[in-house]
XYZ file of C-alpha atoms in Angstrom:
253
model
C 53.560 -60.422 -31.290
C 51.173 -59.248 -32.584
C 48.623 -57.108 -30.127
C 44.911 -58.013 -30.739
C 43.278 -55.773 -29.228
C 42.535 -53.035 -31.410
C 41.122 -55.147 -34.057
C 38.872 -56.487 -31.353
C 37.711 -53.406 -30.083
C 37.342 -51.785 -33.637
C 35.253 -54.602 -34.681
C 33.244 -54.250 -31.450
C 33.148 -50.072 -32.242
C 30.992 -51.585 -35.647
C 28.886 -53.379 -34.099
C 27.169 -51.654 -30.962
C 27.271 -49.133 -34.057
C 24.987 -50.794 -35.738
C 23.119 -51.674 -32.928
C 22.476 -48.176 -32.297
C 21.752 -47.069 -36.140
C 18.897 -49.747 -35.724
C 17.574 -48.968 -32.877
C 17.313 -45.205 -33.581
C 15.302 -46.364 -36.049
C 12.970 -48.962 -34.545
C 12.332 -45.691 -32.421
C 11.883 -42.965 -34.858
C 9.909 -45.124 -37.244
C 5.954 -42.977 -37.125
C 7.513 -39.660 -35.736
C 8.046 -39.033 -39.428
C 6.363 -39.674 -42.860
C 9.668 -39.210 -44.641
C 12.052 -42.063 -45.819
C 13.200 -45.443 -44.364
C 10.997 -43.559 -41.234
C 7.778 -44.307 -42.693
C 8.686 -47.751 -44.723
C 9.313 -49.138 -40.641
C 6.226 -50.568 -38.766
C 5.951 -53.823 -36.584
C 2.259 -55.030 -37.667
C -0.349 -54.475 -40.436
C -4.037 -55.046 -40.229
C -6.492 -54.923 -42.298
C -8.698 -52.930 -40.276
C -12.023 -51.406 -42.830
C -14.175 -53.153 -40.290
C -14.013 -50.889 -37.597
C -15.456 -47.852 -37.462
C -12.694 -44.666 -37.705
C -10.100 -47.205 -38.087
C -8.457 -46.869 -41.554
C -8.306 -49.768 -44.708
C -4.547 -50.885 -43.789
C -3.824 -50.170 -40.337
C -0.072 -49.868 -39.220
C 0.444 -49.892 -35.309
C 5.178 -48.721 -34.558
C 5.892 -47.677 -31.134
C 4.854 -44.268 -31.613
C 0.663 -44.395 -33.534
C -1.260 -46.240 -35.924
C -1.097 -45.411 -39.419
C -2.679 -45.053 -42.882
C -1.251 -45.849 -45.640
C -0.847 -44.111 -49.146
C -0.912 -45.519 -52.831
C 2.706 -46.137 -52.400
C 2.671 -48.267 -49.785
C 4.308 -45.801 -47.014
C 3.378 -45.242 -43.448
C 0.976 -41.375 -42.937
C 1.160 -41.693 -39.068
C -0.448 -38.292 -37.739
C -0.047 -37.388 -33.937
C 3.246 -38.838 -32.047
C 2.203 -39.872 -28.290
C 4.755 -41.818 -27.049
C 4.534 -45.217 -25.310
C 1.356 -45.652 -27.703
C 0.061 -48.680 -26.525
C -0.730 -51.722 -29.902
C -4.637 -51.752 -28.625
C -6.641 -52.120 -31.129
C -10.114 -50.922 -29.113
C -8.124 -49.134 -27.451
C -6.724 -47.189 -30.139
C -9.541 -46.519 -32.122
C -12.241 -46.132 -28.891
C -14.476 -48.733 -30.433
C -14.813 -52.647 -30.232
C -17.216 -53.387 -33.057
C -15.091 -55.580 -35.649
C -12.019 -55.987 -33.485
C -11.292 -59.255 -32.460
C -13.682 -60.319 -29.772
C -9.702 -62.070 -28.323
C -8.228 -57.947 -27.944
C -11.159 -57.522 -25.497
C -11.454 -57.948 -21.838
C -8.031 -57.679 -21.619
C -4.144 -55.765 -20.980
C -1.475 -57.595 -22.051
C -1.051 -55.909 -24.905
C -1.082 -52.296 -23.608
C 1.885 -53.698 -20.342
C 3.383 -55.068 -23.174
C 3.884 -53.164 -25.591
C 4.572 -49.610 -22.913
C 7.575 -51.485 -21.190
C 8.871 -52.094 -24.258
C 9.139 -48.613 -24.961
C 10.203 -47.716 -21.901
C 13.141 -50.915 -22.306
C 14.089 -49.333 -25.548
C 15.056 -46.221 -24.588
C 17.210 -47.523 -21.499
C 18.757 -49.708 -24.131
C 19.372 -47.315 -26.520
C 21.147 -45.011 -23.672
C 23.846 -47.538 -22.666
C 24.285 -48.453 -26.441
C 25.689 -45.747 -27.269
C 27.772 -45.719 -23.938
C 29.566 -48.462 -24.521
C 29.918 -46.062 -28.069
C 31.840 -43.779 -26.688
C 33.220 -45.034 -23.755
C 33.904 -48.103 -26.915
C 37.533 -46.333 -28.167
C 39.753 -46.414 -24.681
C 38.895 -50.151 -25.818
C 41.345 -49.363 -28.605
C 44.296 -49.076 -25.872
C 43.502 -50.433 -22.817
C 41.679 -53.273 -21.001
C 40.070 -50.595 -18.877
C 37.463 -49.312 -21.571
C 36.736 -52.602 -22.992
C 36.163 -54.055 -19.539
C 33.336 -50.095 -19.775
C 32.162 -50.825 -22.959
C 31.586 -54.436 -22.396
C 29.728 -54.262 -18.931
C 27.351 -51.501 -20.422
C 26.877 -53.501 -23.867
C 26.351 -56.109 -21.720
C 23.855 -53.484 -19.476
C 21.729 -52.272 -23.073
C 21.858 -55.992 -24.517
C 19.455 -57.247 -21.091
C 17.396 -54.436 -21.952
C 16.512 -55.396 -25.454
C 16.503 -58.567 -24.618
C 13.461 -57.761 -22.900
C 12.193 -55.550 -25.309
C 12.636 -58.159 -28.254
C 10.812 -60.441 -26.252
C 7.697 -58.312 -25.949
C 6.946 -57.061 -29.047
C 7.451 -59.754 -30.673
C 5.248 -61.938 -28.249
C 2.141 -58.540 -28.316
C 2.656 -58.368 -32.018
C 2.825 -62.661 -33.665
C 0.040 -63.119 -30.966
C -2.117 -59.556 -32.141
C -1.337 -60.734 -35.775
C -3.023 -64.647 -34.544
C -5.643 -62.708 -33.191
C -6.597 -61.471 -36.043
C -6.488 -63.785 -38.546
C -8.874 -65.942 -36.909
C -10.716 -62.795 -36.863
C -10.830 -63.235 -41.086
C -8.515 -60.396 -41.131
C -5.706 -59.224 -43.006
C -2.734 -59.257 -41.100
C 1.535 -59.316 -40.955
C 4.205 -58.569 -39.051
C 6.318 -55.673 -40.144
C 9.608 -57.509 -41.534
C 11.679 -53.975 -42.007
C 11.346 -53.613 -38.122
C 11.889 -56.800 -36.405
C 14.303 -57.721 -39.056
C 16.363 -54.771 -36.924
C 15.073 -55.614 -33.433
C 16.591 -58.896 -33.982
C 19.656 -57.973 -35.593
C 20.489 -54.924 -33.122
C 20.343 -58.009 -30.585
C 22.993 -59.966 -32.394
C 25.031 -57.622 -32.962
C 24.397 -56.865 -28.954
C 25.617 -59.948 -28.190
C 28.582 -59.977 -31.240
C 30.118 -56.361 -29.393
C 29.014 -57.559 -25.617
C 31.110 -60.916 -25.846
C 34.513 -59.300 -27.859
C 34.581 -56.483 -25.249
C 35.263 -58.627 -23.234
C 37.406 -60.840 -25.382
C 39.670 -57.354 -25.337
C 40.206 -58.049 -20.810
C 40.938 -61.579 -21.245
C 43.443 -61.002 -23.932
C 45.267 -58.303 -21.649
C 45.242 -61.044 -18.991
C 46.665 -62.879 -20.961
C 49.834 -60.678 -22.488
C 50.502 -59.000 -18.886
C 51.117 -63.618 -17.943
C 53.495 -63.148 -21.076
C 55.750 -60.303 -20.076
C 57.538 -61.095 -17.350
C 58.494 -65.310 -18.556
C 59.875 -62.820 -22.092
C 61.552 -60.236 -19.731
C 62.585 -63.630 -17.608
C 64.432 -65.083 -20.888
C 65.862 -61.781 -22.249
C 68.671 -61.422 -18.762
C 69.145 -65.173 -18.381
C 70.145 -64.470 -22.417
C 72.087 -61.273 -20.999
C 74.032 -63.376 -17.951
C 75.205 -66.032 -20.506
C 76.838 -63.823 -22.645
C 77.944 -61.927 -20.189
C 79.802 -64.997 -19.089
C 80.752 -66.150 -22.708
C 82.764 -62.454 -23.077
C 84.681 -63.401 -19.408
C 85.102 -67.068 -20.652
C 86.597 -65.932 -23.837
C 88.506 -62.676 -22.277
C 90.479 -65.107 -19.510
C 91.188 -68.343 -22.232
C 93.082 -64.424 -24.338
C 95.032 -63.656 -21.413
C 96.635 -67.490 -20.263
C 97.626 -67.113 -24.282
C 99.055 -63.765 -23.308
C 100.787 -64.900 -20.489
C 102.457 -68.041 -22.457
C 103.484 -65.651 -25.511
C 105.729 -63.504 -22.614
C 107.314 -66.526 -21.260
C 108.260 -68.921 -24.066
């Protein structure tokens, strides 16, 4: 019977590696002005009416960036857990949609998301490392599944918090007659990583279930083998007895 554990483990490893790669892109976007990192952002908005702001601003996890003639991010200093909070980001409320003033929900939503995405990335990397053990043992599959599930939990929080913050923020800009769009690459990476972690978690735990089925089948196979060997011995003894009887008859005849 074909062992299903190695194929399941390999697919799980590929999915986990894909999620880790996408999470790294999200975390590093805005930290360097190099392709592809300078093409990833969560929100782009027209901020030409805000004093001291770029004409077109793009928000990442590290900063708010300007854009060049090629449509790439031009980011300055990086700040860990940089919040999406236009009045705080630009140091003024003039020209900022009034809905952003007097609220701290965007500040907390994006700050917590930064912490959670780092935690999700840590557990995803751990799951990728231990996933190698899943190629050889059920225990490795169970451990990798547990780590992938933890990464999935925290990344689900990240996806929910960032989607809520930037979708509401986009609507606030649009309601104030300022053009705004979500970053397609950032949100595609965000939700694709979530799907990859979900599938990897299911497959890692499937390795554990597959191992149990194989364990329950093995004793039956052994029992059948024992009964077959015993039947062969009995058949051989019967043949030997018949042969001896014929020899005795031939001697007396």
